[in-house]
Amino acid sequence: MSLDLLRILTWVVPVVVVVVAGFLLRRSFHWIALGAVLLFAALNAGAAIYVLNHFSDARWSPEGQETLSAPSLSETPMVGDFLEPLDSALEGVVGGVNDFRAFQEALPVALNFLAASGWALLVAFPLVVVAAVVSFAAAQRRKAEFRKYRATVDSLKDELDQIKRQLAAGYPTPPAGSHVVDVGPRQPGRG
């Protein structure tokens, strides 16, 4: 995976998550935004870990940087046979120096990813506060609506109980099929 692809993935994936999840779950957009920021932080931290795990890869080194190679002492005339153990030791030292240089070149790349992750975590802190306040306000609004609905249901239950008591007390109800006609107030002189 190239460095440019790592950088693109750490930016594109959270944006896609915000757009898709924000479209599907509009009411909890504050939590989606927080999740996208945390995803961005996690992806950048993961990219830094990837770079450090593959520090010997040539992708992290600047162009034109060559690795060191140990000279062969075993080809020295007359004493070359005696210097063969020194060749393997020298190759080990040069290999360690090459690994150190590769780590030294990969470290700034990894630190850039870790810095982006740190900034994202810094941005996430106020987002947590905002998301908690918005969720608390929404919960209070739902609680108030529920109390209002509950009061309406209780009022309707009381009315239903009153109607049941009136029916049980024997108030006459009009027979089925008869129509009650309101004739209005009586006028004087008509009888």
N, CA, C and O atoms as a DFTB+ gen file, in Angstrom:
764 C
 N C O
     1  1       0.851      -1.164       0.000
     2  2       0.000       0.000       0.000
     3  2       0.902       1.233       0.000
     4  3       1.792       1.354       0.842
     5  1       0.678       2.129      -0.925
     6  2       1.542       3.301      -1.014
     7  2       1.137       4.349       0.024
     8  3       0.053       4.297       0.606
     9  1       2.032       5.283       0.228
    10  2       1.799       6.336       1.208
    11  2       0.612       7.204       0.816
    12  3      -0.188       7.586       1.670
    13  1       0.494       7.516      -0.460
    14  2      -0.635       8.326      -0.926
    15  2      -1.954       7.588      -0.730
    16  3      -2.957       8.195      -0.355
    17  1      -1.955       6.295      -0.980
    18  2      -3.172       5.513      -0.778
    19  2      -3.558       5.465       0.699
    20  3      -4.742       5.531       1.031
    21  1      -2.582       5.352       1.577
    22  2      -2.872       5.391       3.019
    23  2      -3.498       6.720       3.417
    24  3      -4.474       6.761       4.166
    25  1      -2.922       7.808       2.906
    26  2      -3.468       9.136       3.232
    27  2      -4.872       9.302       2.687
    28  3      -5.737       9.858       3.364
    29  1      -5.108       8.834       1.489
    30  2      -6.441       8.948       0.894
    31  2      -7.451       8.134       1.684
    32  3      -8.551       8.611       1.959
    33  1      -7.091       6.912       2.051
    34  2      -8.018       6.061       2.801
    35  2      -8.372       6.647       4.158
    36  3      -9.515       6.539       4.602
    37  1      -7.402       7.267       4.819
    38  2      -7.695       7.826       6.139
    39  2      -8.633       9.018       6.051
    40  3      -9.276       9.363       7.042
    41  1      -8.726       9.649       4.901
    42  2      -9.663      10.771       4.741
    43  2     -10.981      10.344       4.104
    44  3     -12.042      10.816       4.512
    45  1     -10.931       9.467       3.121
    46  2     -12.131       9.131       2.353
    47  2     -13.100       8.267       3.148
    48  3     -14.308       8.499       3.108
    49  1     -12.591       7.285       3.863
    50  2     -13.474       6.367       4.587
    51  2     -14.359       7.105       5.603
    52  3     -15.566       6.864       5.616
    53  1     -13.817       7.992       6.454
    54  2     -14.707       8.712       7.374
    55  2     -15.719       9.613       6.666
    56  3     -16.852       9.752       7.127
    57  1     -15.320      10.224       5.552
    58  2     -16.259      11.084       4.814
    59  2     -17.400      10.253       4.249
    60  3     -18.558      10.667       4.303
    61  1     -17.079       9.085       3.707
    62  2     -18.125       8.208       3.166
    63  2     -19.059       7.750       4.290
    64  3     -20.274       7.684       4.101
    65  1     -18.498       7.439       5.443
    66  2     -19.328       7.025       6.585
    67  2     -20.280       8.141       6.984
    68  3     -21.457       7.889       7.237
    69  1     -19.786       9.369       7.042
    70  2     -20.645      10.501       7.424
    71  2     -21.754      10.712       6.409
    72  3     -22.907      10.929       6.781
    73  1     -21.415      10.649       5.143
    74  2     -22.421      10.905       4.110
    75  2     -23.486       9.814       4.100
    76  3     -24.681      10.109       4.111
    77  1     -23.058       8.565       4.079
    78  2     -24.028       7.460       3.995
    79  2     -24.846       7.340       5.274
    80  3     -26.075       7.289       5.226
    81  1     -24.171       7.295       6.410
    82  2     -24.897       7.144       7.672
    83  2     -25.703       8.396       7.984
    84  3     -26.793       8.300       8.548
    85  1     -25.188       9.566       7.628
    86  2     -25.940      10.802       7.852
    87  2     -27.203      10.844       7.020
    88  3     -28.218      11.382       7.462
    89  1     -27.157      10.288       5.826
    90  2     -28.356      10.235       4.987
    91  2     -29.368       9.255       5.555
    92  3     -30.570       9.519       5.534
    93  1     -28.894       8.130       6.060
    94  2     -29.809       7.105       6.565
    95  2     -30.323       7.413       7.967
    96  3     -31.480       7.120       8.270
    97  1     -29.506       7.984       8.812
    98  2     -29.857       8.223      10.214
    99  2     -29.729       9.713      10.530
   100  3     -28.815      10.124      11.244
   101  1     -30.635      10.508      10.004
   102  2     -30.529      11.959      10.153
   103  2     -30.678      12.417      11.593
   104  3     -30.067      13.411      11.985
   105  1     -31.467      11.725      12.384
   106  2     -31.744      12.180      13.748
   107  2     -30.546      12.035      14.674
   108  3     -30.450      12.744      15.676
   109  1     -29.654      11.145      14.360
   110  2     -28.485      10.959      15.225
   111  2     -27.210      11.386      14.512
   112  3     -26.173      10.735      14.641
   113  1     -27.285      12.473      13.764
   114  2     -26.137      12.939      12.997
   115  2     -24.982      13.346      13.903
   116  3     -23.820      13.205      13.523
   117  1     -25.290      13.852      15.102
   118  2     -24.223      14.256      16.021
   119  2     -23.369      13.056      16.433
   120  3     -22.151      13.178      16.563
   121  1     -24.002      11.899      16.638
   122  2     -23.236      10.702      16.987
   123  2     -22.483      10.167      15.774
   124  3     -21.391       9.617      15.915
   125  1     -23.058      10.325      14.586
   126  2     -22.382       9.878      13.365
   127  2     -21.127      10.719      13.120
   128  3     -20.079      10.187      12.754
   129  1     -21.240      12.030      13.323
   130  2     -20.065      12.900      13.145
   131  2     -18.980      12.537      14.147
   132  3     -17.801      12.488      13.795
   133  1     -19.363      12.285      15.380
   134  2     -18.379      11.877      16.389
   135  2     -17.736      10.550      16.006
   136  3     -16.522      10.385      16.123
   137  1     -18.547       9.612      15.552
   138  2     -18.006       8.320      15.124
   139  2     -17.056       8.458      13.949
   140  3     -16.050       7.751      13.883
   141  1     -17.356       9.358      13.018
   142  2     -16.470       9.563      11.873
   143  2     -15.133      10.162      12.315
   144  3     -14.083       9.785      11.796
   145  1     -15.169      11.088      13.266
   146  2     -13.920      11.675      13.768
   147  2     -13.099      10.602      14.481
   148  3     -11.883      10.528      14.303
   149  1     -13.756       9.775      15.283
   150  2     -13.033       8.700      15.972
   151  2     -12.514       7.654      14.986
   152  3     -11.435       7.092      15.179
   153  1     -13.290       7.395      13.925
   154  2     -12.827       6.475      12.877
   155  2     -11.600       7.050      12.179
   156  3     -10.652       6.320      11.889
   157  1     -11.611       8.349      11.909
   158  2     -10.458       9.009      11.307
   159  2      -9.238       8.862      12.211
   160  3      -8.141       8.570      11.735
   161  1      -9.427       9.063      13.510
   162  2      -8.316       8.922      14.458
   163  2      -7.799       7.487      14.469
   164  3      -6.589       7.262      14.472
   165  1      -8.704       6.528      14.475
   166  2      -8.289       5.118      14.498
   167  2      -7.582       4.715      13.207
   168  3      -6.594       3.981      13.246
   169  1      -8.077       5.187      12.070
   170  2      -7.431       4.851      10.800
   171  2      -6.030       5.454      10.715
   172  3      -5.107       4.815      10.210
   173  1      -5.873       6.675      11.206
   174  2      -4.545       7.287      11.188
   175  2      -3.595       6.575      12.143
   176  3      -2.423       6.375      11.822
   177  1      -4.091       6.195      13.307
   178  2      -3.246       5.438      14.234
   179  2      -2.881       4.087      13.622
   180  3      -1.745       3.629      13.754
   181  1      -3.826       3.459      12.964
   182  2      -3.545       2.187      12.287
   183  2      -2.533       2.350      11.159
   184  3      -1.678       1.487      10.959
   185  1      -2.630       3.456      10.423
   186  2      -1.660       3.707       9.354
   187  2      -0.265       3.925       9.940
   188  3       0.728       3.472       9.371
   189  1      -0.193       4.617      11.073
   190  2       1.114       4.817      11.725
   191  2       1.695       3.490      12.175
   192  3       2.891       3.245      12.015
   193  1       0.864       2.643      12.729
   194  2       1.332       1.314      13.158
   195  2       1.776       0.489      11.946
   196  3       2.771      -0.233      12.012
   197  1       1.035       0.600      10.846
   198  2       1.408      -0.114       9.624
   199  2       2.778       0.348       9.135
   200  3       3.622      -0.471       8.771
   201  1       2.994       1.659       9.130
   202  2       4.281       2.199       8.667
   203  2       5.408       1.709       9.573
   204  3       6.468       1.312       9.089
   205  1       5.182       1.736      10.881
   206  2       6.242       1.298      11.795
   207  2       6.486      -0.204      11.713
   208  3       7.613      -0.655      11.916
   209  1       5.451      -0.983      11.418
   210  2       5.648      -2.431      11.264
   211  2       6.374      -2.774       9.973
   212  3       7.021      -3.818       9.882
   213  1       6.271      -1.908       8.979
   214  2       6.931      -2.134       7.692
   215  2       7.948      -1.027       7.431
   216  3       8.014      -0.485       6.328
   217  1       8.735      -0.696       8.442
   218  2       9.661       0.440       8.323
   219  2      10.758       0.213       7.306
   220  3      11.314       1.176       6.778
   221  1      11.086      -1.044       7.014
   222  2      12.172      -1.317       6.071
   223  2      11.718      -1.192       4.616
   224  3      12.520      -1.366       3.699
   225  1      10.455      -0.895       4.407
   226  2       9.924      -0.748       3.054
   227  2      10.487       0.523       2.421
   228  3      10.639       1.541       3.095
   229  1      10.790       0.461       1.146
   230  2      11.396       1.598       0.452
   231  2      10.404       2.740       0.225
   232  3      10.813       3.840      -0.144
   233  1       9.121       2.502       0.438
   234  2       8.117       3.550       0.196
   235  2       8.278       4.721       1.149
   236  3       7.885       5.839       0.814
   237  1       8.838       4.500       2.315
   238  2       8.932       5.566       3.312
   239  2      10.210       6.378       3.174
   240  3      10.332       7.447       3.772
   241  1      11.159       5.884       2.393
   242  2      12.438       6.598       2.266
   243  2      12.363       7.578       1.100
   244  3      11.637       7.356       0.131
   245  1      13.124       8.663       1.209
   246  2      13.150       9.603       0.086
   247  2      13.810       8.960      -1.131
   248  3      14.609       8.031      -1.008
   249  1      13.466       9.463      -2.282
   250  2      14.010       8.909      -3.532
   251  2      15.532       9.063      -3.559
   252  3      16.072      10.072      -3.105
   253  1      16.200       8.068      -4.085
   254  2      17.645       8.123      -4.226
   255  2      18.409       7.672      -2.990
   256  3      19.640       7.677      -3.008
   257  1      17.738       7.291      -1.938
   258  2      18.405       6.831      -0.714
   259  2      18.808       5.371      -0.914
   260  3      17.957       4.507      -1.122
   261  1      20.100       5.109      -0.849
   262  2      20.593       3.751      -1.064
   263  2      20.944       3.118       0.268
   264  3      21.271       3.802       1.238
   265  1      20.867       1.788       0.292
   266  2      21.255       1.069       1.499
   267  2      22.764       0.868       1.494
   268  3      23.396       0.828       0.438
   269  1      23.316       0.744       2.659
   270  2      24.752       0.526       2.805
   271  2      25.058      -0.950       2.595
   272  3      24.229      -1.821       2.859
   273  1      26.253      -1.205       2.121
   274  2      26.672      -2.599       1.972
   275  2      28.064      -2.746       2.588
   276  3      28.892      -1.839       2.515
   277  1      28.295      -3.879       3.180
   278  2      29.570      -4.139       3.855
   279  2      30.602      -4.615       2.844
   280  3      30.277      -5.420       1.971
   281  1      31.833      -4.137       2.943
   282  2      32.875      -4.643       2.041
   283  2      33.259      -6.071       2.442
   284  3      33.194      -6.444       3.613
   285  1      33.645      -6.827       1.480
   286  2      34.038      -8.211       1.744
   287  2      35.513      -8.263       2.106
   288  3      36.369      -7.910       1.295
   289  1      35.808      -8.699       3.311
   290  2      37.191      -8.816       3.763
   291  2      37.771     -10.194       3.460
   292  3      38.982     -10.399       3.545
   293  1      36.912     -11.123       3.112
   294  2      37.395     -12.480       2.848
   295  2      38.141     -12.561       1.518
   296  3      38.836     -13.545       1.266
   297  1      38.013     -11.565       0.680
   298  2      38.710     -11.569      -0.599
   299  2      40.089     -10.899      -0.500
   300  3      40.771     -10.723      -1.509
   301  1      40.476     -10.542       0.676
   302  2      41.790      -9.937       0.879
   303  2      42.863     -10.996       0.648
   304  3      42.745     -12.114       1.150
   305  1      43.915     -10.653      -0.110
   306  2      44.956     -11.659      -0.364
   307  2      45.688     -12.067       0.920
   308  3      45.934     -11.227       1.785
   309  1      46.011     -13.267       1.036
   310  2      46.791     -13.928       2.074
   311  2      46.064     -14.051       3.408
   312  3      46.197     -15.094       4.048
   313  1      45.316     -13.075       3.865
   314  2      44.660     -13.173       5.174
   315  2      43.150     -13.293       5.049
   316  3      42.451     -13.263       6.062
   317  1      42.632     -13.427       3.844
   318  2      41.195     -13.468       3.597
   319  2      40.493     -14.597       4.313
   320  3      39.369     -14.429       4.787
   321  1      41.146     -15.761       4.399
   322  2      40.519     -16.899       5.074
   323  2      40.328     -16.631       6.559
   324  3      39.373     -17.120       7.162
   325  1      41.212     -15.874       7.136
   326  2      41.108     -15.572       8.566
   327  2      40.068     -14.490       8.867
   328  3      39.620     -14.361      10.006
   329  1      39.684     -13.715       7.854
   330  2      38.748     -12.595       8.050
   331  2      37.287     -12.958       7.741
   332  3      36.410     -12.101       7.845
   333  1      37.018     -14.206       7.367
   334  2      35.630     -14.610       7.058
   335  2      34.686     -14.403       8.235
   336  3      33.581     -13.908       8.011
   337  1      35.042     -14.748       9.486
   338  2      34.129     -14.462      10.594
   339  2      33.869     -12.972      10.765
   340  3      32.791     -12.569      11.202
   341  1      34.852     -12.164      10.422
   342  2      34.677     -10.719      10.510
   343  2      33.699     -10.217       9.446
   344  3      33.002      -9.228       9.673
   345  1      33.637     -10.879       8.295
   346  2      32.686     -10.515       7.239
   347  2      31.241     -10.620       7.729
   348  3      30.437      -9.708       7.539
   349  1      30.929     -11.754       8.364
   350  2      29.540     -11.937       8.840
   351  2      29.202     -10.934       9.941
   352  3      28.077     -10.439      10.006
   353  1      30.165     -10.637      10.800
   354  2      29.916      -9.642      11.851
   355  2      29.722      -8.257      11.247
   356  3      28.855      -7.500      11.682
   357  1      30.533      -7.928      10.241
   358  2      30.421      -6.631       9.585
   359  2      29.098      -6.505       8.830
   360  3      28.492      -5.434       8.814
   361  1      28.654      -7.586       8.210
   362  2      27.353      -7.573       7.527
   363  2      26.216      -7.381       8.522
   364  3      25.239      -6.695       8.223
   365  1      26.335      -7.979       9.696
   366  2      25.324      -7.779      10.734
   367  2      25.263      -6.342      11.211
   368  3      24.179      -5.802      11.433
   369  1      26.420      -5.721      11.369
   370  2      26.460      -4.315      11.795
   371  2      25.867      -3.414      10.719
   372  3      25.068      -2.526      11.019
   373  1      26.253      -3.638       9.475
   374  2      25.739      -2.819       8.373
   375  2      24.234      -3.040       8.211
   376  3      23.498      -2.098       7.920
   377  1      23.777      -4.271       8.398
   378  2      22.328      -4.531       8.352
   379  2      21.595      -3.790       9.449
   380  3      20.507      -3.261       9.223
   381  1      22.181      -3.747      10.638
   382  2      21.569      -2.989      11.739
   383  2      21.536      -1.500      11.443
   384  3      20.559      -0.822      11.759
   385  1      22.602      -0.992      10.838
   386  2      22.629       0.436      10.458
   387  2      21.579       0.716       9.387
   388  3      20.907       1.747       9.430
   389  1      21.436      -0.199       8.425
   390  2      20.404      -0.021       7.395
   391  2      19.008      -0.037       8.005
   392  3      18.148       0.755       7.620
   393  1      18.785      -0.939       8.958
   394  2      17.479      -0.978       9.631
   395  2      17.231       0.311      10.412
   396  3      16.118       0.838      10.414
   397  1      18.262       0.809      11.067
   398  2      18.128       2.059      11.816
   399  2      17.813       3.220      10.883
   400  3      16.958       4.052      11.189
   401  1      18.501       3.278       9.744
   402  2      18.228       4.349       8.779
   403  2      16.818       4.232       8.213
   404  3      16.137       5.240       8.026
   405  1      16.379       3.004       7.940
   406  2      15.013       2.810       7.429
   407  2      13.986       3.239       8.477
   408  3      12.985       3.876       8.150
   409  1      14.243       2.887       9.736
   410  2      13.332       3.307      10.808
   411  2      13.344       4.822      10.950
   412  3      12.305       5.444      11.170
   413  1      14.520       5.403      10.823
   414  2      14.653       6.852      10.918
   415  2      13.886       7.552       9.804
   416  3      13.347       8.639      10.015
   417  1      13.830       6.946       8.626
   418  2      13.096       7.532       7.503
   419  2      11.596       7.284       7.613
   420  3      10.806       8.105       7.147
   421  1      11.190       6.180       8.212
   422  2       9.772       5.867       8.351
   423  2       9.135       6.594       9.532
   424  3       7.924       6.811       9.550
   425  1       9.947       6.969      10.512
   426  2       9.411       7.600      11.715
   427  2       8.665       8.904      11.441
   428  3       7.584       9.083      12.002
   429  1       9.168       9.830      10.613
   430  2       8.388      11.052      10.349
   431  2       7.046      10.770       9.683
   432  3       6.058      11.450       9.959
   433  1       7.010       9.780       8.817
   434  2       5.740       9.420       8.161
   435  2       4.751       8.918       9.210
   436  3       3.587       9.319       9.224
   437  1       5.225       8.044      10.079
   438  2       4.353       7.513      11.132
   439  2       3.924       8.624      12.087
   440  3       2.775       8.650      12.528
   441  1       4.832       9.537      12.407
   442  2       4.480      10.647      13.302
   443  2       3.456      11.585      12.673
   444  3       2.632      12.161      13.383
   445  1       3.498      11.745      11.356
   446  2       2.461      12.548      10.685
   447  2       1.088      11.914      10.863
   448  3       0.107      12.606      11.138
   449  1       1.023      10.590      10.705
   450  2      -0.249       9.904      10.911
   451  2      -0.692      10.001      12.371
   452  3      -1.871      10.213      12.652
   453  1       0.252       9.846      13.294
   454  2      -0.097       9.953      14.712
   455  2      -0.529      11.374      15.082
   456  3      -1.404      11.555      15.929
   457  1       0.077      12.374      14.455
   458  2      -0.337      13.759      14.707
   459  2      -1.762      14.001      14.219
   460  3      -2.556      14.651      14.899
   461  1      -2.080      13.478      13.044
   462  2      -3.455      13.610      12.535
   463  2      -4.431      12.903      13.462
   464  3      -5.530      13.399      13.711
   465  1      -4.032      11.750      13.968
   466  2      -4.885      11.022      14.916
   467  2      -5.076      11.820      16.195
   468  3      -6.179      11.881      16.737
   469  1      -4.005      12.430      16.674
   470  2      -4.110      13.253      17.889
   471  2      -5.009      14.457      17.696
   472  3      -5.804      14.789      18.575
   473  1      -4.891      15.112      16.555
   474  2      -5.771      16.253      16.283
   475  2      -7.225      15.808      16.207
   476  3      -8.121      16.504      16.684
   477  1      -7.451      14.660      15.614
   478  2      -8.827      14.150      15.541
   479  2      -9.371      13.868      16.937
   480  3     -10.535      14.152      17.217
   481  1      -8.546      13.317      17.806
   482  2      -9.002      13.069      19.177
   483  2      -9.245      14.378      19.915
   484  3     -10.138      14.466      20.757
   485  1      -8.459      15.382      19.601
   486  2      -8.665      16.697      20.203
   487  2      -9.987      17.306      19.739
   488  3     -10.695      17.939      20.524
   489  1     -10.312      17.116      18.480
   490  2     -11.593      17.601      17.949
   491  2     -12.744      16.764      18.505
   492  3     -13.850      17.274      18.687
   493  1     -12.493      15.496      18.772
   494  2     -13.557      14.607      19.254
   495  2     -14.044      14.994      20.642
   496  3     -15.209      14.764      20.968
   497  1     -13.184      15.572      21.460
   498  2     -13.604      15.921      22.821
   499  2     -14.765      16.912      22.831
   500  3     -15.764      16.634      23.494
   501  1     -14.695      18.060      22.132
   502  2     -15.868      18.946      22.119
   503  2     -17.071      18.310      21.425
   504  3     -18.216      18.592      21.778
   505  1     -16.807      17.447      20.432
   506  2     -17.931      16.770      19.772
   507  2     -18.668      15.851      20.734
   508  3     -19.889      15.717      20.650
   509  1     -17.942      15.219      21.646
   510  2     -18.590      14.374      22.661
   511  2     -19.509      15.222      23.523
   512  3     -20.631      14.818      23.828
   513  1     -19.035      16.395      23.914
   514  2     -19.853      17.280      24.750
   515  2     -21.097      17.729      23.980
   516  3     -22.204      17.705      24.519
   517  1     -20.917      18.137      22.728
   518  2     -22.050      18.585      21.914
   519  2     -23.046      17.441      21.706
   520  3     -24.254      17.636      21.838
   521  1     -22.543      16.261      21.384
   522  2     -23.430      15.114      21.157
   523  2     -24.185      14.749      22.426
   524  3     -25.362      14.393      22.358
   525  1     -23.536      14.830      23.577
   526  2     -24.222      14.521      24.839
   527  2     -25.303      15.555      25.137
   528  3     -26.390      15.199      25.593
   529  1     -25.018      16.830      24.885
   530  2     -26.020      17.878      25.131
   531  2     -27.210      17.715      24.191
   532  3     -28.358      17.828      24.620
   533  1     -26.944      17.453      22.922
   534  2     -28.035      17.269      21.955
   535  2     -28.869      16.041      22.326
   536  3     -30.097      16.085      22.259
   537  1     -28.219      14.962      22.713
   538  2     -28.962      13.757      23.107
   539  2     -29.776      13.989      24.375
   540  3     -30.900      13.501      24.490
   541  1     -29.215      14.730      25.324
   542  2     -29.946      15.041      26.549
   543  2     -31.175      15.887      26.239
   544  3     -32.250      15.642      26.786
   545  1     -31.023      16.884      25.363
   546  2     -32.161      17.725      24.992
   547  2     -33.230      16.907      24.270
   548  3     -34.423      17.091      24.509
   549  1     -32.810      16.020      23.402
   550  2     -33.777      15.170      22.687
   551  2     -34.490      14.238      23.660
   552  3     -35.692      14.005      23.526
   553  1     -33.766      13.708      24.631
   554  2     -34.390      12.828      25.623
   555  2     -35.390      13.604      26.478
   556  3     -36.458      13.083      26.799
   557  1     -35.061      14.829      26.847
   558  2     -35.992      15.652      27.627
   559  2     -37.244      15.971      26.808
   560  3     -38.354      15.957      27.339
   561  1     -37.066      16.257      25.518
   562  2     -38.207      16.531      24.643
   563  2     -39.102      15.293      24.523
   564  3     -40.327      15.402      24.590
   565  1     -38.491      14.118      24.346
   566  2     -39.288      12.886      24.253
   567  2     -40.008      12.603      25.563
   568  3     -41.148      12.139      25.562
   569  1     -39.345      12.882      26.675
   570  2     -39.963      12.656      27.977
   571  2     -41.168      13.583      28.168
   572  3     -42.201      13.158      28.686
   573  1     -41.038      14.837      27.754
   574  2     -42.155      15.789      27.860
   575  2     -43.307      15.368      26.958
   576  3     -44.468      15.454      27.359
   577  1     -43.001      14.911      25.737
   578  2     -44.058      14.429      24.841
   579  2     -44.749      13.202      25.432
   580  3     -45.969      13.068      25.339
   581  1     -43.978      12.320      26.030
   582  2     -44.578      11.132      26.636
   583  2     -45.497      11.517      27.793
   584  3     -46.581      10.952      27.937
   585  1     -45.065      12.488      28.627
   586  2     -45.935      12.952      29.724
   587  2     -47.224      13.552      29.184
   588  3     -48.297      13.343      29.749
   589  1     -47.116      14.303      28.084
   590  2     -48.307      14.904      27.476
   591  2     -49.248      13.817      26.967
   592  3     -50.455      13.880      27.204
   593  1     -48.707      12.823      26.270
   594  2     -49.537      11.721      25.778
   595  2     -50.134      10.929      26.932
   596  3     -51.287      10.501      26.872
   597  1     -49.354      10.741      27.967
   598  2     -49.840      10.007      29.132
   599  2     -50.994      10.764      29.800
   600  3     -51.975      10.153      30.223
   601  1     -50.875      12.086      29.894
   602  2     -51.951      12.900      30.472
   603  2     -53.202      12.801      29.613
   604  3     -54.308      12.720      30.148
   605  1     -53.051      12.808      28.300
   606  2     -54.204      12.671      27.399
   607  2     -54.858      11.311      27.577
   608  3     -56.084      11.216      27.631
   609  1     -54.061      10.265      27.667
   610  2     -54.621       8.915      27.864
   611  2     -55.341       8.830      29.204
   612  3     -56.430       8.260      29.284
   613  1     -54.753       9.387      30.253
   614  2     -55.411       9.369      31.561
   615  2     -56.727      10.139      31.523
   616  3     -57.709       9.704      32.123
   617  1     -56.764      11.271      30.831
   618  2     -57.999      12.055      30.705
   619  2     -59.062      11.262      29.954
   620  3     -60.229      11.253      30.347
   621  1     -58.663      10.602      28.882
   622  2     -59.625       9.791      28.123
   623  2     -60.114       8.598      28.938
   624  3     -61.275       8.207      28.818
   625  1     -59.254       8.020      29.757
   626  2     -59.678       6.920      30.633
   627  2     -60.728       7.410      31.640
   628  3     -61.725       6.731      31.888
   629  1     -60.492       8.596      32.215
   630  2     -61.460       9.153      33.164
   631  2     -62.814       9.384      32.494
   632  3     -63.856       9.069      33.068
   633  1     -62.797       9.932      31.287
   634  2     -64.046      10.158      30.560
   635  2     -64.748       8.840      30.271
   636  3     -65.968       8.748      30.399
   637  1     -63.989       7.819      29.882
   638  2     -64.567       6.508      29.603
   639  2     -65.164       5.910      30.877
   640  3     -66.242       5.317      30.826
   641  1     -64.493       6.053      32.003
   642  2     -65.029       5.558      33.271
   643  2     -66.318       6.279      33.635
   644  3     -67.252       5.648      34.130
   645  1     -66.392       7.586      33.402
   646  2     -67.622       8.337      33.679
   647  2     -68.766       7.846      32.807
   648  3     -69.895       7.705      33.278
   649  1     -68.478       7.584      31.537
   650  2     -69.528       7.088      30.639
   651  2     -69.987       5.711      31.082
   652  3     -71.182       5.419      31.042
   653  1     -69.067       4.864      31.500
   654  2     -69.438       3.527      31.982
   655  2     -70.302       3.633      33.232
   656  3     -71.270       2.885      33.366
   657  1     -69.980       4.540      34.149
   658  2     -70.790       4.707      35.360
   659  2     -72.186       5.213      35.019
   660  3     -73.173       4.781      35.614
   661  1     -72.263       6.129      34.062
   662  2     -73.582       6.641      33.668
   663  2     -74.425       5.538      33.056
   664  3     -75.624       5.447      33.318
   665  1     -73.798       4.701      32.240
   666  2     -74.534       3.599      31.636
   667  2     -74.959       2.590      32.701
   668  3     -76.050       2.026      32.621
   669  1     -74.122       2.365      33.675
   670  2     -74.429       1.413      34.737
   671  2     -75.508       1.974      35.671
   672  3     -76.253       1.204      36.276
   673  1     -75.602       3.294      35.796
   674  2     -76.589       3.906      36.681
   675  2     -77.978       3.873      36.071
   676  3     -78.950       4.160      36.769
   677  1     -78.103       3.548      34.846
   678  2     -79.407       3.376      34.245
   679  2     -79.903       4.551      33.440
   680  3     -81.099       4.634      33.161
   681  1     -79.075       5.415      33.075
   682  2     -79.536       6.484      32.196
   683  2     -79.949       5.858      30.885
   684  3     -79.227       5.036      30.320
   685  1     -81.110       6.250      30.407
   686  2     -81.600       5.623      29.166
   687  2     -80.736       6.042      27.975
   688  3     -80.282       7.180      27.851
   689  1     -80.556       5.108      27.164
   690  2     -79.841       5.391      25.920
   691  2     -80.856       5.282      24.799
   692  3     -81.778       4.471      24.887
   693  1     -80.716       6.052      23.780
   694  2     -81.691       5.961      22.688
   695  2     -81.609       4.591      22.029
   696  3     -80.520       4.039      21.877
   697  1     -82.745       4.046      21.641
   698  2     -82.731       2.740      20.980
   699  2     -81.992       2.823      19.650
   700  3     -81.904       3.876      19.018
   701  1     -81.481       1.704      19.266
   702  2     -80.735       1.659      18.016
   703  2     -81.675       1.963      16.863
   704  3     -82.795       1.456      16.810
   705  1     -81.233       2.754      15.986
   706  2     -82.040       3.078      14.822
   707  2     -82.865       4.340      14.997
   708  3     -83.318       4.904      14.001
   709  1     -83.077       4.803      16.208
   710  2     -83.847       6.039      16.390
   711  2     -82.896       7.216      16.272
   712  3     -81.718       7.141      16.618
   713  1     -83.438       8.265      15.788
   714  2     -82.635       9.458      15.604
   715  2     -83.133      10.526      16.543
   716  3     -84.333      10.790      16.624
   717  1     -82.230      11.125      17.235
   718  2     -82.592      12.214      18.119
   719  2     -82.471      13.489      17.309
   720  3     -81.423      13.776      16.731
   721  1     -83.558      14.252      17.273
   722  2     -83.576      15.467      16.495
   723  2     -83.620      16.630      17.461
   724  3     -84.450      16.670      18.369
   725  1     -82.741      17.556      17.262
   726  2     -82.716      18.743      18.107
   727  2     -83.626      19.757      17.451
   728  3     -83.372      20.200      16.331
   729  1     -84.690      20.126      18.151
   730  2     -85.649      21.053      17.575
   731  2     -85.336      22.487      17.921
   732  3     -85.997      23.401      17.427
   733  1     -84.363      22.699      18.743
   734  2     -83.967      24.054      19.093
   735  2     -84.859      24.600      20.189
   736  3     -85.718      23.887      20.708
   737  1     -84.666      25.839      20.540
   738  2     -85.468      26.443      21.617
   739  2     -86.913      26.664      21.161
   740  3     -87.179      26.941      19.991
   741  1     -87.807      26.537      22.086
   742  2     -89.231      26.717      21.749
   743  2     -89.521      28.186      21.618
   744  3     -89.004      28.998      22.386
   745  1     -90.324      28.531      20.674
   746  2     -90.691      29.923      20.484
   747  2     -91.992      30.187      21.248
   748  3     -92.876      29.332      21.288
   749  1     -92.105      31.375      21.854
   750  2     -93.328      31.689      22.606
   751  2     -94.534      31.781      21.670
   752  3     -94.423      32.255      20.540
   753  1     -95.646      31.337      22.143
   754  2     -96.890      31.414      21.406
   755  2     -97.148      30.196      20.564
   756  3     -98.230      30.091      19.987
   757  1     -96.273      29.319      20.461
   758  2     -96.519      28.106      19.688
   759  2     -96.621      26.966      20.659
   760  3     -95.870      26.934      21.634
   761  1     -97.422      26.125      20.464
   762  2     -97.642      25.132      21.458
   763  2     -97.657      23.799      21.050
   764  3     -97.843      22.903      21.874
